Tab-separated table of C-alpha atoms in Angstrom:
chain	number	residue	atom	x	y	z
A	1	UNK	CA	-47.402	-3.629	-6.235
A	2	UNK	CA	-45.414	-2.565	-3.521
A	3	UNK	CA	-45.178	1.034	-5.025
A	4	UNK	CA	-49.268	0.948	-5.335
A	5	UNK	CA	-49.601	-0.032	-1.828
A	6	UNK	CA	-47.449	2.618	-0.517
A	7	UNK	CA	-48.740	5.359	-2.871
A	8	UNK	CA	-52.213	4.329	-1.886
A	9	UNK	CA	-51.254	4.494	2.094
A	10	UNK	CA	-49.892	7.896	1.741
A	11	UNK	CA	-52.881	9.120	-0.182
A	12	UNK	CA	-51.115	9.842	-3.608
A	13	UNK	CA	-52.985	6.931	-5.650
A	14	UNK	CA	-56.924	6.459	-5.588
A	15	UNK	CA	-57.343	3.088	-4.274
A	16	UNK	CA	-59.735	2.199	-7.148
A	17	UNK	CA	-56.690	2.296	-9.293
A	18	UNK	CA	-54.943	-0.444	-7.365
A	19	UNK	CA	-58.258	-2.386	-7.330
A	20	UNK	CA	-58.545	-1.918	-11.139
A	21	UNK	CA	-54.735	-2.723	-11.890
A	22	UNK	CA	-54.885	-5.936	-9.731
A	23	UNK	CA	-58.273	-7.076	-11.260
A	24	UNK	CA	-56.619	-6.583	-14.939
A	25	UNK	CA	-53.569	-8.747	-13.937
A	26	UNK	CA	-55.808	-11.528	-12.555
A	27	UNK	CA	-57.717	-11.501	-15.830
A	28	UNK	CA	-54.553	-11.619	-18.072
A	29	UNK	CA	-53.423	-14.491	-15.816
A	30	UNK	CA	-56.716	-16.762	-16.428
A	31	UNK	CA	-56.096	-20.467	-16.805
A	32	UNK	CA	-58.051	-23.634	-16.420
A	33	UNK	CA	-58.177	-24.488	-12.961
A	34	UNK	CA	-56.763	-28.100	-12.481
A	35	UNK	CA	-57.500	-28.136	-8.376
A	36	UNK	CA	-61.318	-27.257	-9.122
A	37	UNK	CA	-64.127	-29.475	-10.741
A	38	UNK	CA	-67.583	-28.242	-11.315
A	39	UNK	CA	-69.982	-31.545	-10.586
A	40	UNK	CA	-71.234	-33.130	-13.737
A	41	UNK	CA	-74.932	-33.422	-13.739
A	42	UNK	CA	-76.111	-32.704	-17.437
A	43	UNK	CA	-76.633	-35.294	-19.938
A	44	UNK	CA	-76.555	-32.848	-22.743
A	45	UNK	CA	-74.625	-29.792	-23.460
A	46	UNK	CA	-74.637	-26.551	-21.351
A	47	UNK	CA	-76.508	-23.822	-23.159
A	48	UNK	CA	-76.605	-21.216	-20.564
A	49	UNK	CA	-75.033	-19.942	-17.114
A	50	UNK	CA	-75.562	-17.317	-14.653
A	51	UNK	CA	-74.044	-16.322	-11.175
A	52	UNK	CA	-76.260	-14.454	-8.640
A	53	UNK	CA	-75.034	-10.950	-8.407
A	54	UNK	CA	-75.803	-10.656	-4.511
A	55	UNK	CA	-72.971	-13.076	-3.096
A	56	UNK	CA	-71.467	-14.259	-6.410
A	57	UNK	CA	-71.394	-17.578	-4.682
A	58	UNK	CA	-74.439	-19.510	-6.415
A	59	UNK	CA	-74.337	-20.505	-10.179
A	60	UNK	CA	-77.337	-21.770	-12.323
A	61	UNK	CA	-76.871	-23.686	-15.328
A	62	UNK	CA	-79.351	-24.851	-18.032
A	63	UNK	CA	-78.748	-27.737	-20.441
A	64	UNK	CA	-80.039	-29.062	-23.916
A	65	UNK	CA	-81.482	-31.942	-21.865
A	66	UNK	CA	-84.201	-29.542	-20.089
A	67	UNK	CA	-82.286	-29.908	-16.717
A	68	UNK	CA	-81.429	-26.732	-14.502
A	69	UNK	CA	-78.840	-27.209	-11.795
A	70	UNK	CA	-77.834	-24.868	-8.959
A	71	UNK	CA	-74.239	-25.098	-7.774
A	72	UNK	CA	-72.492	-23.809	-4.683
A	73	UNK	CA	-69.153	-22.188	-5.983
A	74	UNK	CA	-67.830	-21.792	-2.540
A	75	UNK	CA	-65.068	-23.942	-1.375
A	76	UNK	CA	-66.604	-24.983	1.996
A	77	UNK	CA	-64.292	-27.741	2.650
A	78	UNK	CA	-60.916	-25.535	2.477
A	79	UNK	CA	-59.405	-28.171	0.658
A	80	UNK	CA	-57.090	-27.015	-2.224
A	81	UNK	CA	-58.504	-29.678	-4.498
A	82	UNK	CA	-62.143	-29.701	-4.325
A	83	UNK	CA	-65.673	-29.891	-6.631
A	84	UNK	CA	-68.087	-27.368	-6.684
A	85	UNK	CA	-71.140	-29.429	-5.781
A	86	UNK	CA	-74.679	-29.050	-6.968
A	87	UNK	CA	-76.941	-27.948	-4.213
A	88	UNK	CA	-80.049	-29.148	-6.089
A	89	UNK	CA	-81.453	-29.695	-9.682
A	90	UNK	CA	-84.704	-29.547	-11.542
A	91	UNK	CA	-84.189	-32.959	-13.153
A	92	UNK	CA	-86.241	-35.042	-15.722
A	93	UNK	CA	-88.379	-36.662	-12.806
A	94	UNK	CA	-89.353	-33.157	-11.681
A	95	UNK	CA	-93.020	-32.368	-12.262
A	96	UNK	CA	-92.299	-28.615	-13.607
A	97	UNK	CA	-89.175	-29.598	-15.577
A	98	UNK	CA	-88.772	-28.085	-19.104
A	99	UNK	CA	-89.665	-30.471	-21.885
A	100	UNK	CA	-87.214	-29.244	-24.175
A	101	UNK	CA	-83.873	-27.469	-24.171
A	102	UNK	CA	-83.330	-24.747	-21.561
A	103	UNK	CA	-81.784	-21.891	-23.508
A	104	UNK	CA	-81.763	-19.202	-20.939
A	105	UNK	CA	-81.689	-19.120	-16.998
A	106	UNK	CA	-81.209	-15.878	-14.796
A	107	UNK	CA	-81.050	-15.159	-11.224
A	108	UNK	CA	-83.571	-12.442	-10.038
A	109	UNK	CA	-81.331	-9.471	-9.821
A	110	UNK	CA	-82.194	-8.213	-6.184
A	111	UNK	CA	-81.868	-11.723	-4.225
A	112	UNK	CA	-81.401	-15.420	-4.379
A	113	UNK	CA	-84.869	-16.358	-3.380
A	114	UNK	CA	-86.086	-16.400	-7.486
A	115	UNK	CA	-84.705	-17.126	-10.754
A	116	UNK	CA	-86.191	-17.725	-14.062
A	117	UNK	CA	-85.884	-20.075	-17.084
A	118	UNK	CA	-86.924	-20.265	-20.750
A	119	UNK	CA	-86.799	-22.794	-23.102
A	120	UNK	CA	-87.690	-24.537	-26.471
A	121	UNK	CA	-90.968	-25.725	-24.990
A	122	UNK	CA	-92.419	-22.103	-25.268
A	123	UNK	CA	-92.296	-21.330	-21.797
A	124	UNK	CA	-90.790	-18.829	-19.302
A	125	UNK	CA	-90.723	-20.217	-15.905
A	126	UNK	CA	-90.442	-18.338	-12.600
A	127	UNK	CA	-88.901	-20.528	-9.775
A	128	UNK	CA	-88.982	-20.385	-6.029
A	129	UNK	CA	-85.356	-21.219	-5.093
A	130	UNK	CA	-86.494	-22.401	-1.689
A	131	UNK	CA	-88.838	-24.927	-2.820
A	132	UNK	CA	-87.938	-25.516	-6.497
A	133	UNK	CA	-91.447	-25.028	-7.479
A	134	UNK	CA	-92.893	-22.612	-10.254
A	135	UNK	CA	-94.130	-19.348	-8.877
A	136	UNK	CA	-95.484	-18.510	-12.509
A	137	UNK	CA	-95.323	-19.705	-15.962
A	138	UNK	CA	-95.563	-17.730	-19.188
A	139	UNK	CA	-96.658	-19.612	-22.219
A	140	UNK	CA	-95.913	-18.523	-25.717
A	141	UNK	CA	-96.923	-19.602	-29.325
A	142	UNK	CA	-93.389	-19.525	-30.406
A	143	UNK	CA	-90.306	-21.274	-29.610
A	144	UNK	CA	-88.483	-19.098	-26.838
A	145	UNK	CA	-84.844	-18.272	-27.524
A	146	UNK	CA	-83.681	-15.645	-24.825
A	147	UNK	CA	-85.052	-13.707	-21.846
A	148	UNK	CA	-83.682	-11.147	-19.681
A	149	UNK	CA	-84.470	-9.135	-16.695
A	150	UNK	CA	-83.053	-5.493	-15.886
A	151	UNK	CA	-80.196	-5.831	-13.545
A	152	UNK	CA	-80.805	-2.176	-12.204
A	153	UNK	CA	-84.494	-1.750	-12.442
A	154	UNK	CA	-86.279	-0.676	-9.274
A	155	UNK	CA	-89.307	0.780	-11.099
A	156	UNK	CA	-90.506	-2.169	-13.130
A	157	UNK	CA	-90.462	-6.151	-13.448
A	158	UNK	CA	-90.394	-6.459	-16.913
A	159	UNK	CA	-88.619	-9.760	-18.511
A	160	UNK	CA	-87.867	-9.217	-22.097
A	161	UNK	CA	-88.591	-12.565	-24.213
A	162	UNK	CA	-87.282	-13.125	-27.733
A	163	UNK	CA	-88.953	-15.984	-29.652
A	164	UNK	CA	-89.128	-17.601	-33.098
A	165	UNK	CA	-91.826	-14.667	-34.054
A	166	UNK	CA	-90.543	-11.260	-34.934
A	167	UNK	CA	-92.154	-9.623	-31.773
A	168	UNK	CA	-90.251	-8.691	-28.928
A	169	UNK	CA	-92.434	-9.604	-25.715
A	170	UNK	CA	-92.539	-8.082	-22.161
A	171	UNK	CA	-93.654	-10.134	-19.205
A	172	UNK	CA	-94.633	-8.202	-16.228
A	173	UNK	CA	-93.878	-10.481	-12.931
A	174	UNK	CA	-95.989	-8.232	-10.882
A	175	UNK	CA	-99.222	-8.859	-12.971
A	176	UNK	CA	-98.366	-12.071	-14.467
A	177	UNK	CA	-99.084	-11.050	-17.951
A	178	UNK	CA	-97.342	-9.952	-20.959
A	179	UNK	CA	-97.874	-6.429	-20.982
A	180	UNK	CA	-96.043	-4.910	-23.881
A	181	UNK	CA	-95.304	-6.180	-27.390
A	182	UNK	CA	-92.381	-4.384	-29.058
A	183	UNK	CA	-92.733	-4.611	-33.074
A	184	UNK	CA	-89.855	-3.691	-35.716
A	185	UNK	CA	-87.712	-6.791	-36.322
A	186	UNK	CA	-88.730	-9.214	-39.472
A	187	UNK	CA	-87.187	-12.523	-38.282
A	188	UNK	CA	-86.937	-14.342	-35.010
A	189	UNK	CA	-85.212	-12.537	-31.806
A	190	UNK	CA	-82.195	-14.439	-31.031
A	191	UNK	CA	-80.870	-12.062	-27.973
A	192	UNK	CA	-82.406	-9.572	-25.735
A	193	UNK	CA	-80.418	-7.597	-23.208
A	194	UNK	CA	-81.510	-4.742	-20.835
A	195	UNK	CA	-78.941	-1.732	-20.170
A	196	UNK	CA	-77.148	-1.921	-16.929
A	197	UNK	CA	-77.256	1.929	-16.836
A	198	UNK	CA	-80.769	2.697	-17.400
A	199	UNK	CA	-83.882	1.165	-16.193
A	200	UNK	CA	-85.952	1.154	-19.666
A	201	UNK	CA	-83.398	0.864	-22.350
A	202	UNK	CA	-83.489	-2.337	-24.065
A	203	UNK	CA	-81.551	-3.855	-26.891
A	204	UNK	CA	-82.737	-6.800	-29.157
A	205	UNK	CA	-80.813	-8.855	-31.952
A	206	UNK	CA	-82.381	-10.705	-34.494
A	207	UNK	CA	-81.915	-13.157	-37.592
A	208	UNK	CA	-82.953	-10.218	-39.766
A	209	UNK	CA	-79.495	-8.882	-39.308
A	210	UNK	CA	-80.657	-6.052	-37.236
A	211	UNK	CA	-80.167	-4.906	-33.669
A	212	UNK	CA	-82.283	-2.141	-32.333
A	213	UNK	CA	-82.445	-0.040	-29.035
A	214	UNK	CA	-85.751	0.443	-27.364
A	215	UNK	CA	-87.066	2.810	-24.617
A	216	UNK	CA	-90.052	0.586	-23.549
A	217	UNK	CA	-91.759	3.747	-22.133
A	218	UNK	CA	-92.431	4.900	-25.377
A	219	UNK	CA	-95.369	3.839	-27.618
A	220	UNK	CA	-93.442	5.010	-30.796
A	221	UNK	CA	-91.454	2.027	-30.969
A	222	UNK	CA	-87.745	1.840	-31.389
A	223	UNK	CA	-85.066	4.590	-30.690
A	224	UNK	CA	-82.275	3.513	-33.169
A	225	UNK	CA	-81.695	0.727	-35.573
A	226	UNK	CA	-77.936	0.090	-35.569
A	227	UNK	CA	-76.001	0.592	-38.839
A	228	UNK	CA	-72.741	-0.727	-39.351
A	229	UNK	CA	-71.810	1.846	-42.057
A	230	UNK	CA	-72.879	4.796	-39.684
A	231	UNK	CA	-75.327	5.893	-42.336
A	232	UNK	CA	-72.681	6.290	-45.152
A	233	UNK	CA	-74.138	3.819	-47.531
A	234	UNK	CA	-77.111	4.079	-49.653
A	235	UNK	CA	-80.633	2.857	-48.458
A	236	UNK	CA	-80.602	1.021	-51.699
A	237	UNK	CA	-77.703	-1.187	-50.582
A	238	UNK	CA	-78.852	-4.385	-49.068
A	239	UNK	CA	-76.474	-3.828	-45.953
A	240	UNK	CA	-78.026	-0.466	-45.230
A	241	UNK	CA	-79.346	-0.101	-41.593
A	242	UNK	CA	-77.991	-3.678	-40.589
A	243	UNK	CA	-75.451	-4.480	-37.816
A	244	UNK	CA	-74.105	-7.620	-39.208
A	245	UNK	CA	-74.040	-9.280	-42.665
A	246	UNK	CA	-75.619	-12.371	-41.040
A	247	UNK	CA	-77.875	-13.207	-38.173
A	248	UNK	CA	-77.029	-11.534	-35.157
A	249	UNK	CA	-77.295	-13.919	-32.338
A	250	UNK	CA	-75.564	-12.384	-29.124
A	251	UNK	CA	-75.465	-8.975	-27.042
A	252	UNK	CA	-73.679	-7.916	-24.264
A	253	UNK	CA	-73.576	-4.386	-22.802
A	254	UNK	CA	-70.392	-3.147	-21.056
A	255	UNK	CA	-70.611	-2.922	-17.288
A	256	UNK	CA	-71.115	0.781	-17.378
A	257	UNK	CA	-73.681	0.404	-20.274
A	258	UNK	CA	-72.009	3.026	-22.241
A	259	UNK	CA	-71.138	0.586	-25.021
A	260	UNK	CA	-72.753	-2.577	-26.333
A	261	UNK	CA	-71.091	-5.559	-27.908
A	262	UNK	CA	-72.709	-7.782	-30.703
A	263	UNK	CA	-71.907	-11.012	-32.342
A	264	UNK	CA	-73.037	-12.439	-35.631
A	265	UNK	CA	-72.883	-15.292	-38.103
A	266	UNK	CA	-70.848	-13.344	-40.410
A	267	UNK	CA	-68.123	-14.094	-37.881
A	268	UNK	CA	-67.774	-10.393	-36.714
A	269	UNK	CA	-68.095	-8.605	-33.494
A	270	UNK	CA	-69.036	-5.239	-33.314
A	271	UNK	CA	-68.559	-2.443	-30.561
A	272	UNK	CA	-71.378	0.218	-30.465
A	273	UNK	CA	-71.916	3.561	-28.605
A	274	UNK	CA	-75.217	2.890	-27.013
A	275	UNK	CA	-76.089	6.474	-26.453
A	276	UNK	CA	-76.174	7.423	-30.320
A	277	UNK	CA	-75.763	3.880	-31.870
A	278	UNK	CA	-72.406	4.710	-33.564
A	279	UNK	CA	-70.196	1.812	-34.776
A	280	UNK	CA	-66.990	2.543	-32.980
A	281	UNK	CA	-65.185	0.478	-35.903
A	282	UNK	CA	-62.878	-1.530	-33.364
A	283	UNK	CA	-61.497	-4.408	-35.425
A	284	UNK	CA	-61.608	-7.694	-33.619
A	285	UNK	CA	-60.738	-9.762	-36.603
A	286	UNK	CA	-62.613	-12.896	-37.308
A	287	UNK	CA	-64.790	-14.335	-34.560
A	288	UNK	CA	-65.787	-17.619	-35.136
A	289	UNK	CA	-69.528	-18.038	-34.949
A	290	UNK	CA	-71.440	-20.870	-36.143
A	291	UNK	CA	-74.074	-21.149	-33.794
A	292	UNK	CA	-77.914	-21.381	-35.322
A	293	UNK	CA	-79.541	-20.021	-31.865
A	294	UNK	CA	-78.243	-17.571	-29.146
A	295	UNK	CA	-74.471	-17.068	-28.208
A	296	UNK	CA	-73.885	-16.134	-24.550
A	297	UNK	CA	-70.897	-14.084	-24.014
A	298	UNK	CA	-69.759	-11.970	-21.323
A	299	UNK	CA	-67.398	-8.894	-20.384
A	300	UNK	CA	-65.334	-8.165	-17.247
A	301	UNK	CA	-66.184	-5.853	-14.649
A	302	UNK	CA	-63.764	-3.306	-12.558
A	303	UNK	CA	-60.651	-3.577	-14.693
A	304	UNK	CA	-58.161	-0.801	-15.909
A	305	UNK	CA	-58.907	-2.081	-19.710
A	306	UNK	CA	-62.060	-4.147	-19.952
A	307	UNK	CA	-62.231	-7.568	-21.448
A	308	UNK	CA	-64.626	-9.542	-23.498
A	309	UNK	CA	-64.975	-13.307	-23.632
A	310	UNK	CA	-66.615	-14.845	-26.563
A	311	UNK	CA	-67.043	-18.638	-27.239
A	312	UNK	CA	-65.065	-19.462	-30.221
A	313	UNK	CA	-65.419	-23.215	-31.414
A	314	UNK	CA	-64.190	-25.153	-28.683
A	315	UNK	CA	-62.207	-22.388	-26.999
A	316	UNK	CA	-63.091	-19.120	-25.318
A	317	UNK	CA	-61.273	-16.109	-27.014
A	318	UNK	CA	-60.303	-13.086	-24.776
A	319	UNK	CA	-60.099	-9.539	-26.311
A	320	UNK	CA	-59.676	-6.053	-25.078
A	321	UNK	CA	-63.032	-4.283	-25.367
A	322	UNK	CA	-61.700	-1.005	-26.706
A	323	UNK	CA	-58.681	-1.928	-28.795
A	324	UNK	CA	-59.669	-5.196	-30.169
A	325	UNK	CA	-56.462	-6.964	-29.452
A	326	UNK	CA	-56.782	-10.782	-28.921
A	327	UNK	CA	-55.008	-11.676	-25.817
A	328	UNK	CA	-55.544	-15.210	-25.621
A	329	UNK	CA	-57.474	-18.271	-26.359
A	330	UNK	CA	-58.477	-20.489	-23.237
A	331	UNK	CA	-58.520	-24.208	-24.532
A	332	UNK	CA	-59.993	-26.974	-22.144
A	333	UNK	CA	-63.153	-28.170	-23.861
A	334	UNK	CA	-63.401	-30.659	-26.457
A	335	UNK	CA	-66.719	-29.871	-28.149
A	336	UNK	CA	-68.278	-26.367	-28.932
A	337	UNK	CA	-68.676	-23.678	-26.205
A	338	UNK	CA	-71.869	-22.203	-26.233
A	339	UNK	CA	-71.813	-19.879	-23.160
A	340	UNK	CA	-69.418	-18.225	-20.380
A	341	UNK	CA	-69.970	-16.226	-17.493
A	342	UNK	CA	-67.860	-13.778	-15.628
A	343	UNK	CA	-67.508	-13.825	-11.598
A	344	UNK	CA	-66.248	-10.178	-10.999
A	345	UNK	CA	-65.600	-10.674	-7.297
A	346	UNK	CA	-62.609	-12.882	-7.876
A	347	UNK	CA	-62.064	-12.626	-11.541
A	348	UNK	CA	-63.016	-16.000	-12.571
A	349	UNK	CA	-64.782	-17.335	-15.709
A	350	UNK	CA	-67.037	-20.339	-15.963
A	351	UNK	CA	-67.798	-21.972	-19.489
A	352	UNK	CA	-70.417	-24.368	-20.733
A	353	UNK	CA	-69.879	-26.492	-23.462
A	354	UNK	CA	-71.736	-29.494	-25.459
A	355	UNK	CA	-69.312	-31.760	-24.090
A	356	UNK	CA	-71.534	-31.550	-21.065
A	357	UNK	CA	-69.009	-29.985	-18.849
A	358	UNK	CA	-68.620	-26.483	-17.082
A	359	UNK	CA	-64.959	-25.395	-16.741
A	360	UNK	CA	-63.469	-22.956	-14.172
A	361	UNK	CA	-60.779	-20.671	-15.171
A	362	UNK	CA	-59.067	-18.674	-12.310
A	363	UNK	CA	-56.201	-16.225	-12.294
A	364	UNK	CA	-52.886	-17.991	-12.096
A	365	UNK	CA	-50.280	-16.938	-9.223
A	366	UNK	CA	-47.510	-18.307	-11.329
A	367	UNK	CA	-45.938	-17.272	-14.503
A	368	UNK	CA	-44.273	-19.719	-16.954
A	369	UNK	CA	-41.104	-19.632	-17.750
A	370	UNK	CA	-40.320	-19.859	-21.567
A	371	UNK	CA	-39.324	-23.506	-22.427
A	372	UNK	CA	-35.655	-23.426	-23.865
A	373	UNK	CA	-32.389	-24.888	-23.286
A	374	UNK	CA	-31.046	-22.026	-21.159
A	375	UNK	CA	-34.109	-22.075	-18.558
A	376	UNK	CA	-35.914	-24.880	-16.913
A	377	UNK	CA	-39.565	-25.668	-17.181
A	378	UNK	CA	-40.423	-24.791	-13.453
A	379	UNK	CA	-42.865	-21.970	-13.076
A	380	UNK	CA	-41.722	-19.040	-11.103
A	381	UNK	CA	-44.041	-16.909	-8.679
A	382	UNK	CA	-45.266	-13.797	-10.117
A	383	UNK	CA	-43.254	-10.883	-9.323
A	384	UNK	CA	-46.180	-9.009	-7.593
A	385	UNK	CA	-45.925	-11.535	-4.941
A	386	UNK	CA	-42.429	-11.990	-4.621
A	387	UNK	CA	-40.419	-11.129	-1.490
A	388	UNK	CA	-38.482	-7.978	-2.225
A	389	UNK	CA	-36.000	-8.395	0.663
A	390	UNK	CA	-32.385	-9.691	0.021
A	391	UNK	CA	-30.119	-10.957	2.631
A	392	UNK	CA	-26.554	-9.223	3.570
A	393	UNK	CA	-24.736	-12.152	1.930
A	394	UNK	CA	-26.527	-11.768	-1.378
A	395	UNK	CA	-25.528	-8.232	-1.259
A	396	UNK	CA	-22.047	-8.844	-0.698
């Protein structure tokens, strides 16, 4: 650490390299924060979480009870032990509350004055954060599994919506109507995700085992159907032109948008080149996935080597994105985890589970000493933070 600081000061190192190295160290040290609770409001499982990208301070949660909660993650009390309080919630007594399970919540990408939610009650709702009233409601003929707004677009306000039907619907927030329908899948759409790199590129995942990339400006349909075999299997083979050998129920672009991660009920995770659709063949081993609906997983941002956090039963598995190595399993929930979200400003992770709890995972400043006969069980400060000075008595 001191070497990094010295090299940065003298101009020998790129300042970003120090930041990436420290971010990586913090992610590798993630542990359950015993000094921070997230107020328990939901009476059912937590299906979805989202942290607003403007300040990184406010988090939305949506539950199987139809309730939406807005949390303030900042420690305003300045106490070492504190609870992230619910600022407000859309509870069962709210006139516009979702009637059934909330499957996705998302902040408007450019400010915190608006957010969206979608539900099994066949609606997508646009909310005014200040009044907690609906600004618009989109109704669908089928159950809604997932929706997503582009995190980077300044040219359109389209919300991609995946439902129990095989068509992807694009809702325009400006006009208040469904402006596009994307056809190409054969079964329900379990996950949708806009590229964080290009305004008009959309990825969709379906129960038909397929993942498609679309340029929504084109009238001719999808750009690419991802093929796990990279075109090396005969078209007569059942798995040809499929991304997984089961339902594909999770999608996540890397932070730079150059790669796409997918998870399926075949207990596999795959990494794809998002420009040409090539399967990179990174082997993550078995990634347990029994979810019958969308699985919300997330990736790190700003690290030397990026990481992916995937709900894995009652734990969260952490892998390096490009090598496939499993780094650790984060254990703390006692029922199935359905979603997690990464806070990139402080390298923190929040996870939601069917045990109705939201847990906070934060970087540890301490590294445990191995528990054996020759060492004590006491933790020691991470070497990056140790005082390098020694007294003359010690040197003598």
